[in-house]
Amino acid sequence: MSRRQWQELDARLRGAPRPAGPVPIEAARAGFAVFMGRFPVPGGVRRSSRKLAGRPAVLVERSETGGAGTILYFHGGSFSLGSPETAMAVTANLVARTGIRALSLDYRLAPEHPFPAAIEDGLDAYRELLDDGLDPVSVAFAGDSAGGGLSVTVALAARDAGLPMPAAIVAFSPGLDATRTGASMRGKEGADPFFTLAGLERSGDVYLNGQDPRHPLASPAVGADLAGLPPILLQVGTNELLLDDSVRLSERARDAGVDVILDVTADVPHVFQAWAGELEEADWALDRAALFLTQHVRGR
Amino acid sequence: MSRRQWQELDARLRGAPRPAGPVPIEAARAGFAVFMGRFPVPGGVRRSSRKLAGRPAVLVERSETGGAGTILYFHGGSFSLGSPETAMAVTANLVARTGIRALSLDYRLAPEHPFPAAIEDGLDAYRELLDDGLDPVSVAFAGDSAGGGLSVTVALAARDAGLPMPAAIVAFSPGLDATRTGASMRGKEGADPFFTLAGLERSGDVYLNGQDPRHPLASPAVGADLAGLPPILLQVGTNELLLDDSVRLSERARDAGVDVILDVTADVPHVFQAWAGELEEADWALDRAALFLTQHVRGR
């Protein structure tokens, strides 16, 4: 798929009908699973069920000659939808490209479990990996959308709990600001084929359940001290409402003396890496993420 | 060399004596050549003299099994110092990693040839490559420091002259703002081991020779419309006075719908890629630049 072909698809997505009213959460989850199921999982990886700190998880490994190291992966879905399976295309593409196994965590979702349940689950999962003897420099955090946010906030929670930092963080179109104050929140309305500001505010309300959106773990792009975080790779598209979440996190990271790569692709939508195999830019972005992971994850 | 060892060296560099008064340009050029000569050129490449649009140039090729494509390289040296030889470590490292040959241009220098002579030479060189039948998608521009600035401004000049764009731009610690208005110009004084604001202003005055620093080709980070530029990779260190040159160029690129990667490494100094083989971060950064080039340069 060329970028021109993509732009035609993008325009169709933008014009797609949206539900006129509230959707029951189970229907929304089912719809999200169907939508994400369109993205093919690459060959050459095997999946198996695991438990991680009491939560379900999916272990994704390269079928042949994997390397050492572990990616702790956090799926997307606005903190209320999704599972390791809905993010499997991107997760498996990282595993296939790096040889590093992934453990994708089925963290608790809102509204049943609002903020900070997902972060607590992520922190517990990381702590269990360390308790099991994994070297922190062999672990990377990665995630997409809400899960990209978790890849940052779980690292912050781990730092604040006195745990050693993982080797790296990779976040695809992360949500990093529950205050929704980035300029792109209004500037990209209409350009973003997936999100509206009203929709993000609704899902943010579900996640926060009345808690302060300015909490540093709800809005690390506006409120968190990032000192001590490991190298961070942020990938995002120019049409995204969430663009400035990444822009501002990268500013804070630079100010805190953290290595950070802000990797912006024009015109592509939210988590465009899911279109690997169809959209050239998706494969390129995943290859850059894979190089970044292999540069930082040790014990391989 | 670990980052800790680097930081000790960095502190020593920061404390190095500086000339108390003006230095004759020929002495400054000789000193710069000695300083840059400390950086080892990797094996596996061969160099030969060429002419490019009437200027000397150095062709750098991998000794075995090079790929197609051409990097038009612009050396650093504040627009008044340096030559293809002074940037050879970085140039040859790109060639060795990618297999893409480089043509490094010995463009005219200030004060003998002030702004925009260097840009004119770069534009003439690119035009000659196209006239010789090179496909623009097989050509990338790259450069360090002042030459990183040229990798952007020569592309702007080419666009404005109606030439097709090259495939990509790679700029290491580029100088992109002769107005020196970035916050890092003052905020990083003392942290930057190489530059002082007064020193940058002196070399800028030599380059501009009384011309307006706000000219878009003198200060693309503050004054240029970047629409139509190819994908850009900017690599810079957090301690650099020039940090915000890259930060602001990346903002303008995003706003113009240009793919742009702002790749920031903490604590390292100006053009740290020259320390390849000694500083791990230098090799990693060059590997990322090499991947970016191979993703975009075609005809290989």
Coordinates of C-alpha atoms in Angstrom, one line a residue:
Chain A
M1 CA 0.0 0.0 0.0
S2 CA 1.5 3.3 -1.0
R3 CA 0.9 6.4 1.1
R4 CA -1.5 7.7 -1.6
Q5 CA -3.6 4.5 -1.3
W6 CA -3.4 4.9 2.5
Q7 CA -4.7 8.4 2.3
E8 CA -7.8 7.2 0.3
L9 CA -8.4 4.5 3.0
D10 CA -7.9 7.1 5.7
A11 CA -10.5 9.4 4.1
R12 CA -13.0 6.5 4.1
L13 CA -12.2 5.7 7.7
R14 CA -12.8 9.3 8.6
G15 CA -16.2 9.2 7.0
A16 CA -17.3 6.0 8.8
P17 CA -20.5 6.1 10.8
R18 CA -20.1 6.5 14.6
P19 CA -22.6 5.3 17.2
A20 CA -25.1 8.1 17.9
G21 CA -25.3 7.2 21.6
P22 CA -23.7 5.3 24.4
V23 CA -22.6 1.8 23.7
P24 CA -22.7 -0.9 26.4
I25 CA -19.2 -1.7 27.5
E26 CA -19.4 -5.4 26.5
A27 CA -20.6 -4.4 23.0
A28 CA -17.8 -1.9 22.7
R29 CA -15.3 -4.5 23.7
A30 CA -16.6 -7.0 21.2
G31 CA -16.6 -4.4 18.5
F32 CA -13.0 -3.4 19.3
A33 CA -11.9 -7.1 19.2
V34 CA -13.5 -7.4 15.7
F35 CA -11.9 -4.3 14.5
M36 CA -8.5 -5.2 15.8
G37 CA -8.9 -8.7 14.5
R38 CA -8.5 -7.4 10.9
F39 CA -4.8 -6.9 11.4
P40 CA -2.8 -10.1 10.5
V41 CA -0.4 -11.6 13.0
P42 CA 2.9 -12.4 11.3
G43 CA 4.1 -16.0 11.0
G44 CA 7.0 -17.3 12.9
V45 CA 5.8 -16.7 16.4
R46 CA 4.0 -18.9 18.9
R47 CA 1.6 -17.8 21.6
S48 CA 0.8 -19.4 24.9
S49 CA -1.2 -18.5 28.0
R50 CA 0.6 -17.5 31.2
K51 CA -0.2 -15.9 34.5
L52 CA 1.7 -12.8 35.6
A53 CA 1.1 -11.5 39.1
G54 CA -2.3 -13.1 39.2
R55 CA -3.4 -11.7 35.9
P56 CA -3.7 -13.5 32.6
A57 CA -0.9 -12.8 30.1
V58 CA 0.1 -14.1 26.7
L59 CA 3.7 -15.2 26.1
V60 CA 4.7 -14.5 22.5
E61 CA 8.0 -16.0 21.3
R62 CA 9.7 -16.4 18.0
S63 CA 9.3 -20.0 16.9
E64 CA 13.0 -20.4 16.1
T65 CA 16.1 -19.0 17.6
G66 CA 14.8 -16.3 19.9
G67 CA 17.2 -14.1 21.8
A68 CA 17.2 -13.4 25.5
G69 CA 15.3 -10.5 27.0
T70 CA 11.6 -9.8 27.6
I71 CA 9.2 -7.1 26.3
L72 CA 6.5 -6.4 28.9
Y73 CA 3.7 -5.3 26.5
F74 CA 0.6 -3.3 27.3
H75 CA -2.2 -3.4 24.8
G76 CA -4.3 -0.4 23.8
G77 CA -8.1 0.3 24.1
S78 CA -8.6 3.5 26.1
F79 CA -8.1 1.6 29.4
S80 CA -11.5 0.0 29.0
L81 CA -11.3 -2.2 25.9
G82 CA -8.9 -4.7 24.5
S83 CA -6.7 -7.6 25.6
P84 CA -3.3 -9.0 24.6
E85 CA -5.1 -10.5 21.6
T86 CA -6.3 -7.2 20.2
A87 CA -2.7 -5.9 20.1
M88 CA -1.3 -9.1 18.8
A89 CA -0.3 -7.8 15.4
V90 CA 2.0 -5.2 16.7
T91 CA 3.2 -7.3 19.6
A92 CA 4.1 -10.2 17.4
N93 CA 5.7 -8.0 14.8
L94 CA 8.1 -6.7 17.5
V95 CA 8.9 -10.3 18.6
A96 CA 9.4 -11.5 15.0
R97 CA 11.7 -8.6 14.3
T98 CA 13.8 -8.7 17.5
G99 CA 13.7 -12.3 18.6
I100 CA 12.9 -10.9 22.1
R101 CA 10.0 -12.7 23.7
A102 CA 7.0 -10.6 24.8
L103 CA 4.7 -11.0 27.8
S104 CA 1.5 -9.2 27.0
L105 CA -0.4 -8.4 30.2
D106 CA -4.2 -8.6 30.4
Y107 CA -4.4 -5.8 33.0
R108 CA -7.7 -4.8 34.7
L109 CA -10.0 -2.5 32.7
A110 CA -12.3 0.4 33.5
P111 CA -15.1 1.0 34.3
E112 CA -14.9 -2.0 36.6
H113 CA -11.4 -1.1 37.6
P114 CA -10.6 2.5 37.2
F115 CA -7.3 4.4 37.5
P116 CA -4.8 3.3 38.8
A117 CA -5.7 -0.4 38.6
A118 CA -4.0 -0.9 35.2
I119 CA -0.8 0.8 36.5
E120 CA -0.9 -1.4 39.7
D121 CA -1.2 -4.5 37.5
G122 CA 1.7 -3.4 35.4
L123 CA 3.8 -2.7 38.4
D124 CA 3.0 -6.0 40.0
A125 CA 3.8 -7.8 36.7
Y126 CA 7.2 -6.1 36.5
R127 CA 7.9 -6.8 40.2
E128 CA 7.2 -10.5 39.6
L129 CA 9.5 -10.6 36.6
L130 CA 12.3 -9.2 38.8
D131 CA 11.4 -11.5 41.7
D132 CA 11.7 -14.4 39.2
G133 CA 15.3 -13.3 38.6
L134 CA 15.1 -11.4 35.4
D135 CA 17.8 -8.7 35.1
P136 CA 16.1 -5.3 34.7
V137 CA 18.4 -4.5 31.8
S138 CA 16.9 -7.5 29.9
V139 CA 13.4 -6.1 30.2
A140 CA 11.8 -3.4 28.0
F141 CA 8.3 -1.9 28.4
A142 CA 6.2 -1.4 25.2
G143 CA 2.7 -0.6 24.4
D144 CA 0.2 1.1 22.1
S145 CA -2.3 3.9 22.7
A146 CA -3.5 3.6 26.3
G147 CA -0.9 0.8 26.7
G148 CA 1.8 3.2 25.4
G149 CA 0.8 5.4 28.3
L150 CA 1.2 2.5 30.6
S151 CA 4.7 1.7 29.3
V152 CA 5.6 5.2 30.7
T153 CA 3.5 5.3 33.9
V154 CA 4.4 1.8 35.0
A155 CA 8.0 2.8 34.7
L156 CA 7.3 5.9 36.8
A157 CA 5.5 3.8 39.4
A158 CA 8.4 1.3 39.5
R159 CA 10.9 4.2 39.9
D160 CA 8.8 5.6 42.8
A161 CA 8.6 2.1 44.3
G162 CA 12.4 1.9 44.3
L163 CA 12.6 -0.7 41.7
P164 CA 15.4 -0.7 39.1
M165 CA 14.5 0.7 35.7
P166 CA 13.9 -1.5 32.7
A167 CA 16.2 -1.1 29.7
A168 CA 13.9 0.9 27.4
I169 CA 10.4 2.1 26.7
V170 CA 8.7 1.9 23.3
A171 CA 5.3 3.7 23.0
F172 CA 3.2 3.7 19.8
S173 CA 0.8 6.7 19.7
P174 CA 0.7 6.8 23.5
G175 CA -2.0 8.5 25.5
L176 CA -0.1 10.5 28.1
D177 CA -2.4 13.4 29.1
A178 CA -5.8 12.9 30.7
T179 CA -6.1 16.7 30.9
R180 CA -6.4 16.8 27.1
T181 CA -4.6 20.2 27.0
G182 CA -2.3 19.5 24.0
A183 CA -2.7 21.8 21.0
S184 CA -3.3 18.8 18.8
M185 CA -6.4 17.9 20.8
R186 CA -8.2 20.7 19.0
G187 CA -5.9 21.3 16.1
K188 CA -6.2 17.8 14.7
E189 CA -10.0 17.4 15.1
G190 CA -11.2 16.3 11.7
A191 CA -7.8 15.2 10.6
D192 CA -7.7 12.3 13.0
P193 CA -9.8 9.4 11.5
F194 CA -10.3 7.6 14.7
F195 CA -10.6 9.9 17.7
T196 CA -12.7 12.9 18.6
L197 CA -11.9 15.1 21.6
A198 CA -15.4 14.3 23.0
G199 CA -14.8 10.6 22.6
L200 CA -11.4 10.8 24.3
E201 CA -12.9 12.8 27.2
R202 CA -15.6 10.2 27.6
S203 CA -13.2 7.4 27.8
G204 CA -10.9 9.4 30.1
D205 CA -13.9 10.0 32.4
V206 CA -14.5 6.3 32.5
Y207 CA -10.9 5.6 33.4
L208 CA -10.5 8.3 36.0
N209 CA -13.9 7.8 37.7
G210 CA -13.8 11.3 39.2
Q211 CA -10.1 11.3 40.1
D212 CA -7.8 14.3 39.2
P213 CA -6.7 14.2 35.6
R214 CA -3.6 16.1 36.6
H215 CA -2.2 13.2 38.6
P216 CA 1.3 12.6 37.2
L217 CA 0.4 8.9 36.5
A218 CA -2.7 10.0 34.6
S219 CA -1.0 12.8 32.7
P220 CA 2.8 12.2 32.7
A221 CA 3.1 14.5 29.6
V222 CA 2.0 17.5 31.7
G223 CA 2.7 16.6 35.3
A224 CA 5.5 14.0 35.8
D225 CA 9.1 14.3 36.7
L226 CA 10.7 11.9 34.2
A227 CA 14.2 11.8 35.8
G228 CA 15.7 8.4 35.9
L229 CA 13.6 6.8 33.1
P230 CA 15.4 4.7 30.6
P231 CA 15.7 5.6 26.9
I232 CA 12.3 6.2 25.4
L233 CA 11.1 5.8 21.8
L234 CA 7.8 7.5 20.9
Q235 CA 6.2 6.9 17.5
V236 CA 3.2 9.0 16.5
G237 CA 1.4 10.4 13.4
T238 CA 0.9 14.0 12.5
N239 CA -2.9 13.6 12.2
E240 CA -3.4 12.4 15.7
L241 CA -5.2 14.2 18.5
L242 CA -2.6 12.5 20.6
L243 CA 0.4 14.0 18.8
D244 CA 1.2 16.5 21.5
D245 CA 1.0 13.9 24.2
S246 CA 4.2 12.5 22.7
V247 CA 5.6 16.0 21.8
R248 CA 5.3 17.2 25.4
L249 CA 6.5 13.9 26.9
S250 CA 9.6 14.2 24.8
E251 CA 10.2 17.7 26.0
R252 CA 9.9 16.6 29.6
A253 CA 12.2 13.7 28.9
R254 CA 14.9 16.0 27.4
D255 CA 14.6 18.4 30.3
A256 CA 15.1 15.5 32.7
G257 CA 18.2 14.2 30.9
V258 CA 16.5 11.1 29.5
D259 CA 17.4 9.7 26.0
V260 CA 14.3 10.2 23.9
I261 CA 13.4 9.7 20.2
L262 CA 10.3 11.4 19.0
D263 CA 9.6 9.6 15.7
V264 CA 6.8 11.3 13.8
T265 CA 5.3 10.1 10.5
A266 CA 3.1 12.4 8.5
D267 CA -0.5 11.7 7.8
V268 CA -0.7 8.2 9.2
P269 CA -3.3 7.5 11.9
H270 CA -3.3 6.2 15.4
V271 CA -1.1 3.1 15.9
F272 CA -0.4 2.8 12.2
Q273 CA 2.2 0.1 13.0
A274 CA -0.8 -2.3 13.0
W275 CA -0.8 -2.0 9.2
A276 CA 2.5 -3.8 8.9
G277 CA 2.7 -5.7 5.6
E278 CA 0.3 -3.3 4.0
L279 CA 1.7 0.2 4.7
E280 CA 5.4 0.7 4.1
E281 CA 5.6 3.3 6.8
A282 CA 4.3 0.8 9.3
D283 CA 7.1 -1.7 8.5
W284 CA 9.7 1.0 8.6
A285 CA 8.5 2.2 12.0
L286 CA 8.5 -1.3 13.4
D287 CA 12.0 -1.8 12.1
R288 CA 13.2 1.3 13.9
A289 CA 11.5 0.2 17.1
A290 CA 13.1 -3.2 16.8
L291 CA 16.6 -1.7 16.3
F292 CA 16.0 0.5 19.4
L293 CA 14.9 -2.5 21.5
T294 CA 17.9 -4.6 20.4
Q295 CA 20.3 -1.7 21.2
H296 CA 19.1 -1.4 24.7
V297 CA 17.9 -4.8 25.9
R298 CA 20.8 -6.8 27.3
G299 CA 21.4 -10.4 28.2
R300 CA 20.9 -11.6 24.7
Chain B
M1 CA 33.8 3.7 26.9
S2 CA 30.9 3.8 29.3
R3 CA 28.8 6.9 29.7
R4 CA 30.4 7.5 33.0
Q5 CA 33.9 7.5 31.5
W6 CA 32.5 9.8 28.8
Q7 CA 31.3 12.2 31.4
E8 CA 34.7 12.4 32.9
L9 CA 36.2 13.2 29.5
D10 CA 33.4 15.6 28.9
A11 CA 34.3 17.5 32.1
R12 CA 37.9 17.7 31.1
L13 CA 36.9 19.0 27.6
R14 CA 34.8 21.6 29.3
G15 CA 37.8 22.8 31.3
A16 CA 40.1 23.0 28.4
P17 CA 41.8 26.4 27.7
R18 CA 40.4 28.6 25.0
P19 CA 42.2 31.2 23.0
A20 CA 42.0 34.5 24.8
G21 CA 41.8 36.6 21.6
P22 CA 41.1 36.3 17.9
V23 CA 42.8 33.4 16.0
P24 CA 43.9 33.9 12.4
I25 CA 41.6 31.9 10.1
E26 CA 44.4 29.7 8.8
A27 CA 45.5 28.8 12.3
A28 CA 41.9 28.0 13.3
R29 CA 41.6 25.8 10.3
A30 CA 44.8 24.0 11.0
G31 CA 43.8 23.5 14.7
F32 CA 40.4 22.2 13.7
A33 CA 42.0 19.7 11.3
V34 CA 44.3 18.4 14.1
F35 CA 41.4 18.2 16.5
M36 CA 39.1 16.3 14.1
G37 CA 42.0 14.1 13.0
R38 CA 41.9 12.3 16.4
F39 CA 38.7 10.5 15.3
P40 CA 39.6 7.2 13.6
V41 CA 38.2 6.4 10.2
P42 CA 36.8 2.9 10.1
G43 CA 38.3 0.3 7.9
G44 CA 36.6 -1.2 4.9
V45 CA 36.1 2.1 2.9
R46 CA 38.2 3.6 0.2
R47 CA 38.5 7.3 -0.6
S48 CA 39.3 9.1 -3.8
S49 CA 39.3 12.7 -5.0
R50 CA 36.6 13.9 -7.4
K51 CA 35.2 17.2 -8.7
L52 CA 31.6 18.1 -8.1
A53 CA 30.2 21.2 -9.8
G54 CA 33.7 22.7 -10.0
R55 CA 34.5 22.1 -6.3
P56 CA 36.8 19.4 -4.9
A57 CA 34.9 16.5 -3.3
V58 CA 35.9 13.1 -1.8
L59 CA 34.2 9.9 -2.9
V60 CA 33.9 7.5 0.0
E61 CA 32.9 3.9 -1.0
R62 CA 32.7 0.6 0.8
S63 CA 35.7 -1.5 -0.4
E64 CA 33.4 -4.5 -1.0
T65 CA 29.9 -5.0 -2.1
G66 CA 28.6 -1.5 -1.8
G67 CA 24.9 -0.8 -2.6
A68 CA 23.4 1.7 -5.0
G69 CA 22.6 5.2 -3.9
T70 CA 24.6 8.3 -2.9
I71 CA 24.9 10.4 0.2
L72 CA 25.8 14.0 -0.5
Y73 CA 27.7 14.9 2.6
F74 CA 28.4 18.3 4.1
H75 CA 31.2 18.6 6.7
G76 CA 31.0 20.8 9.8
G77 CA 33.2 23.7 10.9
S78 CA 31.0 26.7 11.5
F79 CA 31.0 27.5 7.8
S80 CA 34.6 28.7 8.0
L81 CA 36.6 25.6 9.0
G82 CA 36.9 22.0 7.9
S83 CA 36.9 19.9 4.8
P84 CA 35.7 16.5 3.7
E85 CA 38.7 15.1 5.6
T86 CA 37.8 16.6 8.9
A87 CA 34.4 14.9 8.8
M88 CA 35.7 11.6 7.5
A89 CA 35.1 9.5 10.6
V90 CA 31.4 10.2 10.6
T91 CA 31.1 10.1 6.8
A92 CA 33.0 6.8 6.5
N93 CA 31.0 5.3 9.4
L94 CA 27.8 6.0 7.4
V95 CA 29.2 4.4 4.3
A96 CA 30.6 1.4 6.1
R97 CA 27.2 0.8 7.8
T98 CA 25.0 1.3 4.8
G99 CA 27.0 0.4 1.8
I100 CA 25.8 3.6 0.2
R101 CA 28.7 5.7 -1.3
A102 CA 29.2 9.3 -0.1
L103 CA 30.3 12.3 -2.0
S104 CA 31.6 14.8 0.5
L105 CA 31.7 18.3 -0.9
D106 CA 34.5 20.8 -0.2
Y107 CA 32.2 23.7 -0.3
R108 CA 33.4 27.3 -0.2
L109 CA 34.1 28.7 3.3
A110 CA 33.7 32.1 5.0
P111 CA 35.1 34.6 5.5
E112 CA 36.4 34.4 2.0
H113 CA 32.9 33.2 0.7
P114 CA 30.1 34.2 3.1
F115 CA 26.5 33.1 3.1
P116 CA 25.0 31.8 0.8
A117 CA 28.1 30.5 -1.0
A118 CA 28.1 27.2 0.8
I119 CA 24.4 26.7 -0.1
E120 CA 25.0 27.6 -3.7
D121 CA 27.8 25.1 -3.9
G122 CA 25.6 22.4 -2.4
L123 CA 22.8 23.2 -4.8
D124 CA 25.2 23.1 -7.8
A125 CA 26.5 19.7 -6.6
Y126 CA 23.0 18.3 -6.3
R127 CA 22.0 19.6 -9.7
E128 CA 25.1 18.1 -11.2
L129 CA 24.3 14.7 -9.7
L130 CA 20.8 14.9 -11.2
D131 CA 22.2 16.1 -14.5
D132 CA 24.5 13.1 -14.5
G133 CA 21.4 10.9 -14.4
L134 CA 21.1 10.0 -10.7
D135 CA 17.5 9.4 -9.6
P136 CA 16.7 11.8 -6.8
V137 CA 15.2 9.0 -4.7
S138 CA 18.7 7.4 -4.7
V139 CA 20.2 10.5 -3.1
A140 CA 20.3 11.5 0.6
F141 CA 21.7 14.6 2.1
A142 CA 23.7 14.3 5.3
G143 CA 25.9 16.5 7.4
D144 CA 27.2 17.5 10.8
S145 CA 27.0 20.8 12.6
A146 CA 27.1 23.6 10.0
G147 CA 27.0 20.9 7.4
G148 CA 23.9 19.5 9.1
G149 CA 22.4 22.9 8.5
L150 CA 23.4 22.7 4.9
S151 CA 21.7 19.3 4.5
V152 CA 18.5 21.1 5.3
T153 CA 19.1 24.5 3.5
V154 CA 20.4 22.9 0.3
A155 CA 17.2 20.9 0.2
L156 CA 15.2 24.1 0.7
A157 CA 17.2 25.8 -2.1
A158 CA 16.6 22.8 -4.4
R159 CA 12.9 22.8 -3.7
D160 CA 12.8 26.5 -4.4
A161 CA 14.7 26.0 -7.6
G162 CA 12.1 23.4 -8.8
L163 CA 14.4 20.4 -8.4
P164 CA 13.0 17.1 -7.1
M165 CA 13.7 16.3 -3.5
P166 CA 16.3 13.8 -2.4
A167 CA 15.1 10.7 -0.5
A168 CA 16.1 11.8 3.0
I169 CA 18.0 14.2 5.2
V170 CA 20.3 13.2 8.1
A171 CA 21.6 16.0 10.3
F172 CA 24.0 15.5 13.2
S173 CA 23.9 18.4 15.8
P174 CA 22.9 20.8 13.0
G175 CA 23.2 24.5 13.2
L176 CA 19.8 25.8 12.0
D177 CA 19.3 29.2 13.6
A178 CA 21.6 32.1 13.0
T179 CA 19.4 34.3 15.2
R180 CA 20.5 32.2 18.2
T181 CA 17.1 32.5 19.8
G182 CA 16.6 29.0 21.0
A183 CA 16.2 28.6 24.8
S184 CA 19.2 26.2 24.8
M185 CA 21.5 29.0 23.6
R186 CA 21.4 30.4 27.1
G187 CA 20.1 27.4 29.1
K188 CA 23.0 25.1 28.0
E189 CA 25.9 27.6 28.5
G190 CA 28.3 25.8 30.8
A191 CA 26.9 22.4 30.0
D192 CA 28.1 22.4 26.4
P193 CA 31.8 21.5 26.4
F194 CA 32.5 22.9 23.0
F195 CA 30.5 26.0 22.3
T196 CA 29.8 29.3 23.9
L197 CA 27.1 31.6 22.7
A198 CA 29.7 34.3 22.2
G199 CA 31.7 31.9 20.0
L200 CA 28.7 30.9 18.0
E201 CA 27.8 34.6 17.5
R202 CA 31.3 35.3 16.3
S203 CA 31.3 32.5 13.7
G204 CA 27.8 33.4 12.7
D205 CA 28.9 37.0 12.0
V206 CA 31.8 35.7 9.9
Y207 CA 29.4 33.5 7.9
L208 CA 26.6 36.2 7.4
N209 CA 29.0 39.1 6.8
G210 CA 26.2 41.6 7.6
Q211 CA 23.4 39.8 6.0
D212 CA 20.1 39.2 7.8
P213 CA 20.2 36.3 10.2
R214 CA 16.5 35.8 9.8
H215 CA 16.8 34.8 6.2
P216 CA 15.1 31.4 5.9
L217 CA 18.3 29.8 4.5
A218 CA 20.3 31.2 7.4
S219 CA 17.8 30.2 10.1
P220 CA 15.5 27.5 8.8
A221 CA 14.5 26.5 12.3
V222 CA 12.8 29.9 12.8
G223 CA 12.0 31.2 9.4
A224 CA 11.6 28.5 6.8
D225 CA 8.5 26.8 5.3
L226 CA 9.6 23.2 5.3
A227 CA 6.7 21.9 3.2
G228 CA 7.8 19.3 0.6
L229 CA 11.0 18.2 2.3
P230 CA 11.8 14.5 2.5
P231 CA 11.9 12.6 5.7
I232 CA 14.4 14.1 8.2
L233 CA 16.4 12.5 11.0
L234 CA 17.9 15.0 13.5
Q235 CA 20.4 13.7 16.2
V236 CA 21.5 16.0 19.0
G237 CA 22.7 15.9 22.6
T238 CA 20.9 17.4 25.6
N239 CA 23.9 19.4 26.6
E240 CA 24.2 21.3 23.3
L241 CA 23.6 25.0 22.8
L242 CA 22.3 23.8 19.4
L243 CA 19.7 21.5 21.0
D244 CA 16.8 23.8 20.3
D245 CA 17.9 24.3 16.7
S246 CA 16.8 20.7 16.1
V247 CA 13.8 20.9 18.5
R248 CA 12.4 23.8 16.6
L249 CA 13.1 22.4 13.1
S250 CA 11.3 19.2 14.1
E251 CA 8.3 21.3 15.2
R252 CA 8.2 23.1 11.9
A253 CA 8.6 19.8 10.0
R254 CA 5.7 18.3 11.8
D255 CA 3.6 21.3 11.2
A256 CA 4.5 21.1 7.5
G257 CA 3.5 17.4 7.2
V258 CA 7.1 16.2 6.9
D259 CA 8.2 12.9 8.5
V260 CA 10.8 13.8 11.1
I261 CA 12.6 12.0 13.8
L262 CA 14.1 14.0 16.7
D263 CA 16.6 11.7 18.2
V264 CA 18.1 13.1 21.4
T265 CA 20.8 11.5 23.5
A266 CA 21.4 12.8 27.1
D267 CA 24.7 14.4 28.1
V268 CA 26.7 13.7 25.0
P269 CA 28.3 16.7 23.2
H270 CA 28.2 18.2 19.8
V271 CA 28.5 15.5 17.0
F272 CA 29.1 12.7 19.4
Q273 CA 28.8 10.3 16.5
A274 CA 32.5 11.1 15.9
W275 CA 33.3 9.0 18.9
A276 CA 32.1 5.8 17.2
G277 CA 34.1 2.8 18.4
E278 CA 34.7 4.5 21.8
L279 CA 31.3 5.7 22.9
E280 CA 28.5 3.1 22.8
E281 CA 25.9 5.9 22.2
A282 CA 27.8 7.0 19.1
D283 CA 27.6 3.6 17.5
W284 CA 24.0 3.2 18.4
A285 CA 23.2 6.6 16.9
L286 CA 25.1 5.8 13.7
D287 CA 23.2 2.5 13.4
R288 CA 19.9 4.3 13.7
A289 CA 21.0 6.8 11.0
A290 CA 22.1 3.9 8.8
L291 CA 18.7 2.2 9.1
F292 CA 17.0 5.5 8.3
L293 CA 19.1 5.9 5.2
T294 CA 18.6 2.4 4.0
Q295 CA 14.8 2.7 4.5
H296 CA 14.6 5.8 2.3
V297 CA 17.3 5.6 -0.3
R298 CA 16.1 3.7 -3.3
G299 CA 17.7 2.1 -6.3
R300 CA 19.7 -0.3 -4.2

